[in-house]
Short mmCIF file of C-alpha atoms in Angstrom, two decimals:
data_model
loop_
_atom_site.label_atom_id
_atom_site.label_comp_id
_atom_site.label_asym_id
_atom_site.label_seq_id
_atom_site.Cartn_x
_atom_site.Cartn_y
_atom_site.Cartn_z
CA UNK P 126 67.23 -6.33 -57.89
CA UNK P 127 69.45 -2.38 -60.24
CA UNK P 128 72.53 -4.22 -58.54
CA UNK P 129 71.72 -7.53 -59.74
CA UNK P 130 70.43 -5.67 -63.64
CA UNK P 131 73.83 -3.35 -63.00
CA UNK P 132 75.94 -6.53 -62.93
CA UNK P 133 73.83 -8.28 -65.65
CA UNK P 134 74.72 -5.70 -68.09
CA UNK P 135 78.76 -5.76 -66.42
CA UNK P 136 79.19 -8.98 -67.39
CA UNK P 137 77.82 -8.39 -70.83
CA UNK P 138 80.06 -5.52 -71.37
CA UNK P 139 82.57 -7.28 -70.06
CA UNK P 140 81.62 -11.13 -72.82
CA UNK P 141 81.68 -8.63 -75.84
CA UNK P 142 84.75 -6.60 -74.28
CA UNK P 143 87.06 -10.04 -74.51
CA UNK P 144 85.89 -11.65 -77.25
CA UNK P 145 87.23 -7.85 -79.13
CA UNK P 146 90.33 -8.42 -77.18
CA UNK P 147 90.57 -11.65 -78.39
CA UNK P 148 89.72 -10.20 -82.55
CA UNK P 149 92.41 -7.91 -81.53
CA UNK P 150 95.00 -10.36 -80.04
CA UNK P 151 94.52 -12.40 -83.17
CA UNK P 152 94.60 -8.97 -85.30
CA UNK P 153 97.47 -7.74 -83.61
CA UNK P 154 100.60 -6.62 -85.94
CA UNK P 155 103.95 -8.56 -83.70
CA UNK P 156 106.21 -6.41 -82.05
CA UNK P 157 108.07 -6.32 -85.31
CA UNK P 158 105.29 -5.32 -86.92
CA UNK P 159 102.15 -7.55 -88.69
CA UNK P 160 103.07 -8.36 -92.60
CA UNK P 161 100.51 -8.24 -95.45
CA UNK P 162 101.14 -11.58 -95.74
CA UNK P 163 99.79 -12.30 -91.46
CA UNK P 164 97.60 -10.27 -91.98
CA UNK P 165 96.11 -12.01 -93.88
CA UNK P 166 97.27 -15.42 -92.58
CA UNK P 167 95.13 -14.33 -89.89
CA UNK P 168 91.43 -13.31 -91.71
CA UNK P 169 92.13 -17.34 -93.50
CA UNK P 170 92.22 -18.50 -90.01
CA UNK P 171 89.15 -17.01 -88.84
CA UNK P 172 86.87 -18.74 -90.44
CA UNK P 173 82.91 -17.07 -91.51
CA UNK P 174 81.85 -19.43 -89.08
CA UNK P 175 83.30 -18.44 -86.54
CA UNK P 176 82.34 -14.50 -86.29
CA UNK P 177 78.89 -15.85 -87.08
CA UNK P 178 79.06 -18.14 -83.48
CA UNK P 179 80.72 -14.34 -81.90
CA UNK P 180 77.30 -12.46 -82.64
CA UNK P 181 75.40 -14.92 -81.92
CA UNK P 182 76.50 -14.78 -78.76
CA UNK P 183 76.81 -11.69 -78.59
CA UNK P 184 73.37 -10.63 -79.60
CA UNK P 185 71.91 -13.43 -77.09
CA UNK P 186 74.18 -12.20 -74.09
CA UNK P 187 72.42 -8.48 -75.59
CA UNK P 188 68.68 -10.19 -75.12
CA UNK P 189 69.21 -11.19 -71.82
CA UNK P 190 70.90 -7.72 -70.72
CA UNK P 191 67.86 -6.22 -72.26
CA UNK P 192 65.33 -8.44 -70.54
CA UNK P 193 66.75 -8.68 -67.19
CA UNK P 194 67.30 -4.89 -67.54
CA UNK P 195 63.72 -4.33 -68.26
CA UNK P 196 63.15 -6.64 -65.93
CA UNK P 197 64.33 -5.50 -62.98
CA UNK P 198 63.25 -1.95 -64.54
CA UNK P 199 59.88 -3.12 -64.34
CA UNK P 200 60.29 -4.73 -60.76
CA UNK P 201 61.93 -1.63 -59.71
CA UNK P 202 58.96 0.34 -60.59
CA UNK P 203 56.73 -1.79 -58.43
CA UNK P 204 58.94 -1.36 -55.72
CA UNK P 205 59.29 1.78 -56.36
CA UNK P 206 55.25 1.87 -56.09
CA UNK P 207 55.01 -0.46 -53.54
CA UNK P 208 57.36 2.29 -51.46
CA UNK P 209 55.56 5.17 -52.08
CA UNK P 210 52.02 3.42 -50.95
CA UNK P 211 53.45 2.50 -48.14
CA UNK P 212 55.23 5.31 -47.36
CA UNK P 213 51.42 6.53 -48.28
CA UNK P 214 50.30 4.88 -45.26
CA UNK P 215 53.22 5.29 -42.88
CA UNK P 216 52.47 9.53 -43.36
CA UNK P 217 48.64 8.55 -42.88
CA UNK P 218 49.61 6.02 -39.63
CA UNK P 219 51.51 9.09 -38.55
CA UNK P 220 48.85 11.47 -38.54
CA UNK P 221 46.37 9.65 -37.08
CA UNK P 222 48.94 9.17 -34.01
CA UNK P 223 49.35 12.94 -34.24
CA UNK P 224 46.05 13.69 -33.72
CA UNK P 225 45.39 10.83 -31.20
CA UNK P 226 48.57 12.91 -29.39
CA UNK P 227 47.23 15.56 -29.61
CA UNK P 228 43.86 14.57 -28.10
CA UNK P 229 45.39 12.27 -25.64
CA UNK P 230 47.68 15.73 -24.57
CA UNK P 231 44.29 17.65 -24.83
CA UNK P 232 42.22 15.34 -22.85
CA UNK P 233 45.35 15.19 -19.68
CA UNK P 234 45.69 18.44 -20.19
CA UNK P 235 41.83 19.43 -19.89
CA UNK P 236 42.56 16.22 -16.85
CA UNK P 237 45.56 18.36 -15.00
CA UNK P 238 43.24 21.74 -15.13
CA UNK P 239 40.20 19.37 -13.15
CA UNK P 240 42.97 18.30 -10.77
CA UNK P 241 44.25 21.25 -9.33
CA UNK P 242 40.55 22.73 -8.93
CA UNK P 243 40.32 19.61 -6.60
CA UNK P 244 42.79 20.59 -5.49
CA UNK P 245 42.27 23.89 -4.64
CA UNK P 246 38.88 22.85 -3.34
CA UNK P 247 40.32 19.99 -1.11
CA UNK P 248 42.53 23.09 -0.05
CA UNK P 249 40.50 25.84 0.77
CA UNK P 250 37.73 23.24 2.98
CA UNK P 251 40.64 21.90 4.59
CA UNK P 252 41.87 25.47 5.63
CA UNK P 253 38.54 25.62 6.06
CA UNK P 254 37.75 22.42 8.64
CA UNK P 255 41.02 24.15 10.64
CA UNK P 256 39.36 27.23 10.69
CA UNK P 257 36.56 25.31 12.42
CA UNK P 258 38.28 23.00 14.15
CA UNK P 259 40.51 26.17 15.49
CA UNK P 260 37.13 27.68 16.79
CA UNK P 261 35.82 24.71 18.08
CA UNK P 262 39.46 24.43 20.73
CA UNK P 263 37.94 28.21 21.31
CA UNK P 264 34.10 27.35 22.52
CA UNK P 265 35.97 24.62 24.23
CA UNK P 266 38.25 27.01 26.17
CA UNK P 267 35.99 29.43 27.00
CA UNK P 268 32.81 27.04 28.62
CA UNK P 269 35.30 25.01 29.78
CA UNK P 270 36.24 28.32 32.14
CA UNK P 271 32.45 29.26 31.80
CA UNK P 272 31.99 25.79 33.83
CA UNK P 273 34.85 26.68 36.59
CA UNK P 274 33.61 29.66 36.94
CA UNK P 275 29.42 28.59 37.92
CA UNK P 276 30.92 25.55 40.36
CA UNK P 277 32.60 28.22 41.72
CA UNK P 278 29.73 30.57 41.36
CA UNK P 279 27.46 27.33 42.44
CA UNK P 280 30.33 26.77 45.69
CA UNK P 281 29.88 30.93 46.67
CA UNK P 282 26.34 30.43 46.44
CA UNK P 283 26.27 27.08 48.58
CA UNK P 284 27.88 28.75 51.68
CA UNK P 285 26.16 32.03 51.42
CA UNK P 286 23.38 30.08 52.10
CA UNK P 287 24.61 27.69 54.73
CA UNK P 288 26.06 30.58 56.35
CA UNK P 289 22.42 32.37 56.01
CA UNK P 290 20.35 29.46 57.56
CA UNK P 291 22.80 28.30 60.10
CA UNK P 292 22.89 24.38 58.55
CA UNK P 293 24.70 22.48 56.37
CA UNK P 294 24.14 21.44 53.19
CA UNK P 295 23.51 17.20 54.57
CA UNK P 296 21.67 18.83 57.28
CA UNK P 297 19.94 20.48 54.87
CA UNK P 298 18.75 17.67 52.83
CA UNK P 299 17.51 15.92 56.06
CA UNK P 300 15.11 18.52 57.12
CA UNK P 301 13.81 18.62 53.72
CA UNK P 302 13.50 14.54 53.77
CA UNK P 303 11.88 14.96 56.61
CA UNK P 304 9.45 17.70 55.21
CA UNK P 305 8.31 15.67 52.22
CA UNK P 306 8.38 12.76 54.90
CA UNK P 307 5.62 14.28 56.22
CA UNK P 308 4.21 15.62 53.75
CA UNK P 309 3.38 11.95 51.50
CA UNK P 310 2.11 10.91 55.20
CA UNK P 311 -0.58 13.42 55.49
CA UNK P 312 -1.16 12.53 51.71
CA UNK P 313 -1.41 8.56 52.02
CA UNK P 314 -3.83 8.91 54.68
CA UNK P 315 -5.78 10.86 52.23
CA UNK P 316 -5.08 8.18 49.39
CA UNK P 317 -6.60 5.76 52.20
CA UNK P 318 -9.45 7.14 53.31
CA UNK P 319 -10.87 8.06 49.65
CA UNK P 320 -9.96 4.20 47.84
CA UNK P 321 -11.60 3.06 52.10
CA UNK P 322 -14.42 5.56 50.27
CA UNK P 323 -14.32 4.19 46.81
CA UNK P 324 -13.89 0.14 47.86
CA UNK P 325 -17.15 0.60 49.93
CA UNK P 326 -18.69 2.13 46.88
CA UNK P 327 -16.91 -0.65 45.41
CA UNK P 328 -18.56 -2.84 46.75
CA UNK P 329 -22.17 -2.10 47.07
CA UNK P 330 -22.29 -2.35 43.43
CA UNK P 331 -20.25 -6.03 43.44
CA UNK P 332 -22.54 -6.52 45.69
CA UNK P 333 -25.65 -6.07 43.58
CA UNK P 334 -23.87 -7.51 40.91
CA UNK P 335 -23.35 -10.39 42.51
CA UNK P 336 -27.84 -10.54 43.58
CA UNK P 337 -28.30 -9.82 40.11
CA UNK P 338 -26.78 -13.15 38.54
CA UNK P 339 -29.21 -14.93 41.22
CA UNK P 340 -31.79 -13.30 39.37
CA UNK P 341 -33.50 -15.47 36.45
CA UNK P 342 -35.68 -14.10 34.12
CA UNK P 343 -37.94 -17.00 32.71
CA UNK P 344 -40.35 -15.92 29.63
CA UNK P 345 -42.15 -17.67 27.32
CA UNK P 346 -40.93 -18.05 23.92
CA UNK P 347 -43.10 -16.33 21.59
CA UNK P 348 -42.60 -15.55 17.86
CA UNK P 349 -42.78 -11.47 18.56
CA UNK P 350 -40.52 -10.86 15.38
CA UNK P 351 -41.59 -8.86 12.43
CA UNK P 352 -42.41 -10.52 9.80
CA UNK P 353 -42.84 -7.99 7.58
CA UNK P 354 -40.69 -5.47 4.71
CA UNK P 355 -41.92 -2.44 3.54
CA UNK P 356 -40.61 -0.87 0.17
CA UNK P 357 -41.45 2.74 -0.97
CA UNK P 358 -41.85 3.18 -4.42
CA UNK P 359 -41.32 6.26 -6.87
CA UNK P 360 -44.64 6.10 -7.99
CA UNK P 361 -47.27 4.18 -8.19
CA UNK P 362 -46.89 3.89 -11.81
CA UNK P 363 -44.90 1.24 -10.28
CA UNK P 364 -47.29 -1.34 -8.86
CA UNK P 365 -48.24 -2.37 -12.66
CA UNK P 366 -44.78 -2.71 -13.60
CA UNK P 367 -44.09 -5.16 -10.50
CA UNK P 368 -47.07 -7.12 -11.28
CA UNK P 369 -46.35 -7.64 -14.91
CA UNK P 370 -48.77 -8.81 -17.48
CA UNK P 371 -51.13 -10.97 -16.10
CA UNK P 372 -48.73 -11.03 -13.42
CA UNK P 373 -46.34 -13.18 -14.96
CA UNK P 374 -43.89 -10.87 -12.73
CA UNK P 375 -45.29 -11.50 -9.64
CA UNK P 376 -45.69 -14.95 -9.76
CA UNK P 377 -42.24 -15.17 -11.54
CA UNK P 378 -41.12 -12.40 -8.18
CA UNK P 379 -42.24 -15.07 -5.92
CA UNK P 380 -40.99 -18.47 -6.68
CA UNK P 381 -38.02 -17.20 -6.96
CA UNK P 382 -37.34 -15.91 -3.89
CA UNK P 383 -39.55 -17.35 -1.85
CA UNK P 384 -41.54 -14.90 -0.63
CA UNK P 385 -45.07 -13.17 -0.70
CA UNK P 386 -45.11 -9.71 -1.93
CA UNK P 387 -48.32 -7.30 -1.13
CA UNK P 388 -50.26 -4.74 -3.13
CA UNK P 389 -52.24 -3.36 -1.90
CA UNK P 390 -53.56 0.67 -1.28
CA UNK P 391 -51.52 1.74 0.34
CA UNK P 392 -49.62 4.70 -1.20
CA UNK P 393 -46.08 4.48 -3.51
CA UNK P 394 -45.25 0.65 -0.54
CA UNK P 395 -45.13 -2.54 -0.71
CA UNK P 396 -45.10 -5.37 1.87
CA UNK P 397 -43.53 -8.59 1.74
CA UNK P 398 -44.12 -10.79 3.86
CA UNK P 399 -41.90 -13.70 5.07
CA UNK P 400 -40.62 -15.64 8.37
CA UNK P 401 -37.15 -15.61 7.35
CA UNK P 402 -35.41 -12.95 7.66
CA UNK P 403 -32.31 -13.34 5.19
CA UNK P 404 -34.72 -14.13 2.63
CA UNK P 405 -37.04 -11.33 3.03
CA UNK P 406 -34.34 -8.90 3.33
CA UNK P 407 -32.62 -10.96 -0.06
CA UNK P 408 -36.36 -10.89 -1.74
CA UNK P 409 -36.52 -6.59 0.05
CA UNK P 410 -33.09 -5.31 -2.19
CA UNK P 411 -33.87 -7.65 -5.72
CA UNK P 412 -36.49 -5.27 -5.59
CA UNK P 413 -35.64 -2.53 -4.66
CA UNK P 414 -32.53 -2.91 -7.08
CA UNK P 415 -35.72 -4.25 -10.19
CA UNK P 416 -37.23 -0.52 -9.17
CA UNK P 417 -33.92 1.36 -9.20
CA UNK P 418 -33.39 -0.52 -13.27
CA UNK P 419 -36.84 -0.31 -14.22
CA UNK P 420 -36.60 -3.15 -15.91
CA UNK P 421 -38.56 -6.00 -14.51
CA UNK P 422 -39.35 -9.34 -16.20
CA UNK P 423 -38.96 -12.78 -15.02
CA UNK P 424 -34.95 -13.41 -16.68
CA UNK P 425 -34.15 -9.23 -14.08
CA UNK P 426 -35.87 -10.87 -11.35
CA UNK P 427 -33.26 -14.11 -11.53
CA UNK P 428 -30.62 -12.21 -12.02
CA UNK P 429 -31.33 -9.76 -9.44
CA UNK P 430 -32.03 -12.08 -6.79
CA UNK P 431 -28.49 -13.97 -7.72
CA UNK P 432 -26.95 -10.77 -6.70
CA UNK P 433 -29.36 -9.78 -4.26
CA UNK P 434 -28.50 -12.76 -2.09
CA UNK P 435 -24.67 -12.93 -2.61
CA UNK P 436 -24.87 -8.81 -1.64
CA UNK P 437 -26.52 -10.76 1.84
CA UNK P 438 -24.76 -13.39 1.75
CA UNK P 439 -21.11 -11.00 2.04
CA UNK P 440 -23.13 -8.55 4.62
CA UNK P 441 -23.98 -11.50 6.96
CA UNK P 442 -19.96 -12.55 6.87
CA UNK P 443 -19.30 -8.60 7.89
CA UNK P 444 -21.85 -8.55 10.30
CA UNK P 445 -20.71 -11.50 12.16
CA UNK P 446 -16.54 -10.67 11.83
CA UNK P 447 -17.35 -7.30 12.41
CA UNK P 448 -18.91 -8.70 16.21
CA UNK P 449 -16.64 -10.59 16.88
CA UNK P 450 -13.93 -7.99 16.81
CA UNK P 451 -15.95 -5.74 18.69
CA UNK P 452 -15.54 -8.34 21.54
CA UNK P 453 -12.08 -9.70 21.01
CA UNK P 454 -12.89 -13.01 19.88
CA UNK P 455 -10.80 -14.81 17.05
CA UNK P 456 -10.09 -18.03 15.62
CA UNK P 457 -14.04 -19.13 15.14
CA UNK P 458 -15.43 -21.36 12.53
CA UNK P 459 -16.67 -19.43 9.44
CA UNK P 460 -19.81 -21.02 9.24
CA UNK P 461 -20.74 -20.30 13.20
CA UNK P 462 -19.89 -16.52 11.58
CA UNK P 463 -22.06 -16.74 8.93
CA UNK P 464 -25.07 -17.75 11.14
CA UNK P 465 -24.15 -14.66 13.47
CA UNK P 466 -24.29 -12.63 10.64
CA UNK P 467 -27.61 -14.33 9.89
CA UNK P 468 -29.18 -12.79 12.57
CA UNK P 469 -28.28 -9.69 12.03
CA UNK P 470 -32.05 -10.08 10.37
CA UNK P 471 -33.93 -11.48 13.83
CA UNK P 472 -34.91 -9.62 16.11
CA UNK P 473 -36.47 -10.67 19.57
CA UNK P 474 -39.27 -9.30 21.76
CA UNK P 475 -38.68 -6.15 18.86
CA UNK P 476 -34.44 -6.60 20.23
CA UNK P 477 -32.17 -6.91 17.03
CA UNK P 478 -30.73 -10.44 18.77
CA UNK P 479 -27.31 -10.19 16.31
CA UNK P 480 -27.33 -6.49 19.27
CA UNK P 481 -28.76 -8.77 21.87
CA UNK P 482 -25.70 -11.44 21.80
CA UNK P 483 -23.83 -8.72 21.28
CA UNK P 484 -24.07 -7.23 24.75
CA UNK P 485 -24.80 -10.17 26.44
CA UNK P 486 -21.31 -11.24 25.76
CA UNK P 487 -20.43 -7.46 26.53
CA UNK P 488 -22.72 -8.43 30.37
CA UNK P 489 -20.86 -11.04 30.76
CA UNK P 490 -17.39 -10.17 30.20
CA UNK P 491 -17.46 -8.04 33.38
CA UNK P 492 -19.42 -10.24 35.17
CA UNK P 493 -16.51 -12.73 34.40
CA UNK P 494 -13.56 -10.68 35.49
CA UNK P 495 -15.51 -9.34 38.88
CA UNK P 496 -15.50 -13.01 39.63
CA UNK P 497 -11.88 -13.63 38.28
CA UNK P 498 -13.05 -16.15 36.01
CA UNK P 499 -12.22 -16.87 31.91
CA UNK P 500 -13.19 -14.22 30.34
CA UNK P 501 -12.85 -15.23 27.15
CA UNK P 502 -14.28 -18.03 27.53
CA UNK P 503 -18.39 -17.09 29.30
CA UNK P 504 -18.04 -14.23 26.25
CA UNK P 505 -17.68 -16.61 23.66
CA UNK P 506 -20.76 -18.88 25.65
CA UNK P 507 -22.67 -15.71 25.10
CA UNK P 508 -21.99 -14.91 22.34
CA UNK P 509 -23.57 -18.17 20.87
CA UNK P 510 -25.67 -18.65 23.34
CA UNK P 511 -28.68 -18.06 20.48
CA UNK P 512 -27.28 -19.04 17.85
CA UNK P 513 -29.61 -21.96 16.63
CA UNK P 514 -32.45 -19.26 16.22
CA UNK P 515 -30.53 -18.48 12.45
CA UNK P 516 -32.09 -21.92 12.14
CA UNK P 517 -35.34 -22.52 13.83
CA UNK P 518 -36.62 -21.85 10.24
CA UNK P 519 -35.64 -24.90 9.37
CA UNK P 520 -34.64 -27.14 11.82
CA UNK P 521 -37.42 -28.54 14.00
CA UNK P 522 -37.13 -27.93 18.54
CA UNK P 523 -35.54 -25.75 20.38
CA UNK P 524 -33.13 -23.52 19.67
CA UNK P 525 -31.03 -23.79 22.09
CA UNK P 526 -30.63 -27.55 21.68
CA UNK P 527 -30.16 -26.59 18.03
CA UNK P 528 -26.87 -23.93 19.49
CA UNK P 529 -26.08 -26.54 20.81
CA UNK P 530 -25.32 -29.39 18.46
CA UNK P 531 -24.39 -26.69 15.45
CA UNK P 532 -21.62 -25.58 18.25
CA UNK P 533 -20.93 -29.07 18.68
CA UNK P 534 -20.47 -29.83 14.70
CA UNK P 535 -18.22 -26.42 14.97
CA UNK P 536 -15.63 -28.15 16.86
CA UNK P 537 -16.35 -25.60 19.63
CA UNK P 538 -15.36 -26.21 23.77
CA UNK P 539 -17.48 -28.16 25.69
CA UNK P 540 -18.08 -25.21 28.29
CA UNK P 541 -19.19 -23.59 25.69
CA UNK P 542 -22.17 -26.17 24.50
CA UNK P 543 -23.52 -26.82 27.95
CA UNK P 544 -23.48 -23.12 28.56
CA UNK P 545 -25.26 -22.90 24.90
CA UNK P 546 -28.32 -26.00 25.31
CA UNK P 547 -28.41 -24.69 29.37
CA UNK P 548 -29.86 -20.87 29.01
CA UNK P 549 -33.42 -21.79 28.99
CA UNK P 550 -33.12 -24.48 31.87
CA UNK P 551 -33.74 -27.28 29.03
CA UNK P 552 -30.91 -28.67 30.17
CA UNK P 553 -29.58 -28.71 33.64
CA UNK P 554 -26.59 -25.79 34.73
CA UNK P 555 -23.80 -27.86 35.79
CA UNK P 556 -21.22 -24.68 35.46
CA UNK P 557 -20.13 -20.98 36.54
CA UNK P 558 -20.21 -20.17 32.57
CA UNK P 559 -23.97 -21.47 31.98
CA UNK P 560 -25.16 -19.20 34.69
CA UNK P 561 -23.17 -16.43 33.60
CA UNK P 562 -24.54 -16.92 30.17
CA UNK P 563 -27.88 -17.46 31.92
CA UNK P 564 -27.60 -14.13 33.71
CA UNK P 565 -26.38 -12.08 31.13
CA UNK P 566 -29.43 -13.09 28.55
CA UNK P 567 -31.73 -11.91 31.36
CA UNK P 568 -30.12 -8.34 31.62
CA UNK P 569 -29.63 -7.77 28.13
CA UNK P 570 -33.50 -8.63 27.75
CA UNK P 571 -34.73 -7.06 30.88
CA UNK P 572 -32.82 -3.96 31.03
CA UNK P 573 -34.67 -0.76 30.07
CA UNK P 574 -35.84 -0.26 26.48
CA UNK P 575 -33.93 -3.17 25.90
CA UNK P 576 -36.92 -4.66 23.78
CA UNK P 577 -38.71 -1.50 23.06
CA UNK P 578 -38.10 2.27 22.15
CA UNK P 579 -37.77 4.23 25.43
CA UNK P 580 -37.62 8.14 26.00
CA UNK P 581 -33.73 8.11 25.90
CA UNK P 582 -33.47 5.83 22.65
CA UNK P 583 -35.77 8.13 20.74
CA UNK P 584 -33.53 11.58 21.90
CA UNK P 585 -30.40 10.21 21.66
CA UNK P 586 -31.79 8.83 18.13
CA UNK P 587 -32.41 12.92 17.60
CA UNK P 588 -29.22 13.61 18.80
CA UNK P 589 -27.42 11.57 16.57
CA UNK P 590 -28.98 12.88 13.56
CA UNK P 591 -27.80 16.03 14.10
CA UNK P 592 -24.20 15.26 14.73
CA UNK P 593 -24.19 13.15 11.92
CA UNK P 594 -25.15 15.98 9.85
CA UNK P 595 -22.98 18.70 11.46
CA UNK P 596 -19.78 17.01 11.17
CA UNK P 597 -20.05 17.75 7.08
CA UNK P 598 -17.66 20.24 6.26
CA UNK P 599 -19.75 23.86 5.43
CA UNK P 600 -22.77 23.04 7.62
CA UNK P 601 -23.88 26.16 9.71
CA UNK P 602 -27.06 24.68 11.57
CA UNK P 603 -28.93 21.74 11.83
CA UNK P 604 -32.45 21.21 12.81
CA UNK P 605 -33.75 17.16 13.60
CA UNK P 606 -37.22 18.04 13.21
CA UNK P 607 -40.92 15.88 12.97
CA UNK P 608 -40.23 13.53 15.53
CA UNK P 609 -37.03 12.97 13.48
CA UNK P 610 -38.88 11.72 10.19
CA UNK P 611 -37.38 15.60 8.86
CA UNK P 612 -33.47 16.57 9.32
CA UNK P 613 -32.96 20.53 8.07
CA UNK P 614 -29.29 21.31 7.52
CA UNK P 615 -28.25 24.90 6.84
CA UNK P 616 -25.25 25.24 4.83
CA UNK P 617 -22.51 28.85 4.83
CA UNK P 618 -23.42 30.37 0.60
CA UNK P 619 -19.85 30.83 0.93
CA UNK P 620 -18.36 27.49 1.38
CA UNK P 621 -21.07 25.50 -0.68
CA UNK P 622 -22.72 25.29 -3.46
CA UNK P 623 -25.28 23.93 -4.79
CA UNK P 624 -23.57 20.48 -6.23
CA UNK P 625 -22.18 21.05 -2.86
CA UNK P 626 -25.39 20.62 -1.14
CA UNK P 627 -27.08 17.30 -3.20
CA UNK P 628 -23.79 15.67 -2.29
CA UNK P 629 -23.87 16.87 1.60
CA UNK P 630 -27.76 15.92 0.63
CA UNK P 631 -26.94 12.12 -0.58
CA UNK P 632 -24.06 11.17 1.63
CA UNK P 633 -25.61 12.11 5.38
CA UNK P 634 -28.55 9.99 4.58
CA UNK P 635 -26.61 7.79 3.20
CA UNK P 636 -24.66 7.63 6.65
CA UNK P 637 -28.19 7.95 8.67
CA UNK P 638 -28.77 4.08 6.78
CA UNK P 639 -25.74 2.43 7.24
CA UNK P 640 -25.00 3.75 11.01
CA UNK P 641 -28.92 3.91 12.59
CA UNK P 642 -32.39 2.44 12.90
CA UNK P 643 -35.99 3.99 12.93
CA UNK P 644 -38.62 3.88 11.63
CA UNK P 645 -40.51 4.33 8.07
CA UNK P 646 -38.00 6.83 6.08
CA UNK P 647 -36.63 9.86 6.92
CA UNK P 648 -36.28 12.99 4.99
CA UNK P 649 -32.69 14.88 3.85
CA UNK P 650 -33.18 19.15 3.50
CA UNK P 651 -30.27 20.98 2.82
CA UNK P 652 -30.82 24.62 1.97
CA UNK P 653 -28.69 26.96 0.76
CA UNK P 654 -29.85 30.32 1.30
CA UNK P 655 -27.76 33.53 -0.36
CA UNK P 656 -28.77 37.16 1.15
CA UNK P 657 -27.39 40.89 0.39
CA UNK P 658 -28.23 43.40 2.02
CA UNK P 659 -27.15 47.20 1.31
CA UNK P 660 -28.89 50.56 3.28
CA UNK P 661 -30.23 53.70 1.08
CA UNK P 662 -29.37 56.65 3.82
#
């Protein structure tokens, strides 16, 4: 743009110069020198019009030149400003790039330093590995040398032994084999003698058991089970709250549970009477919850009864499942499991029916194993032979026939159904499983202590009471007193504080309630005594 402006100015100057030259030529004298006349003549020729036109042309050229020069100057200034801005931007970018280059250079230096340190560590590790490999090679060489020395020593010992014994290794081996063979024969003879003696004794035992199979004890069925439950109260004033205003609470309780509630002069106790043991147990739990809560009215009675009913149902299912687990029996219908659990609250001649069924199943399984029969099938027959007793209060008929119908309804094997219906000879016995079921039932019901508490069971109960209390940490001594109605627990005062003593008493009572069956109640007394002894000298 600057060059263009200069060119325009030059063009203007050239035009002006040409105009001046033209004027000078017209006014210049000839070689001989212009005369006054000639000059006058030239002036005359130049008219006023041409001079004016020349002036206007010169002014226009000058104005255009000035305008172009100003435009060129403005553009040149703008270009200069843009160039300065671009230079500043370039300088800023250059500065940024320099900073980035510095950072990259510093990062590269750091990485190079780290790589150098890593290479140094790797070199040191390689040197250590090489040193370790060298040591291992030396150790292997030393072990190989020692192995060779040991082989040589063993060979020398063998040669010395052969020279001393006068036998080669093969001869010594044969002698040792003969000695071991003779010793094995003597031991085998002793073992054979012991086996024969044991077999003779076992044969006698099996003969006794086979005779037991032939024993068929027949007893007339009668109602000898307990139909009364006792609930102990915290005080006699609770009886009035149980009766309620005008007897509304006791009426609501009996109508809700279907159990007769007997409140007499017995101190701190009430009786619950019902022919259905499950219903009686539900009522007992209901009354126990009401007594513990303290709020007794018809609505609370219904709520407590529903909770107790669900709890008893769960307890029945759990008892049935525990019986199946104990006997190793699977795939039984859930309804049969529930009925088995209900027999937990049923007794026959003082014997718990569920325990009687479990015991009969064990006995039947043992006899089936001796006779090489299907042990699981026989155990199943014995376990379900009294299942009808769970419904004898609801369905008319013999419990054997009722149980057979229940088992058939829930898909039990026909041999199981026949064993149930024939275990009291109400149906003619046709299978060996039915005979074994009868025998197991008779043995379980007639064994000593089965249907009454014997001295041995009494002693075992006392021993179990002491074992339960002795199993807790911090207990020093345990005494079962008052015919098993009280347990005195002596604890070490250094290991057990007063709060822990209360916890031990509560835990022992809870475990006794869960594991043992006993009449009345058992008092657990935890004694914690601290003594300080000094001597005056």
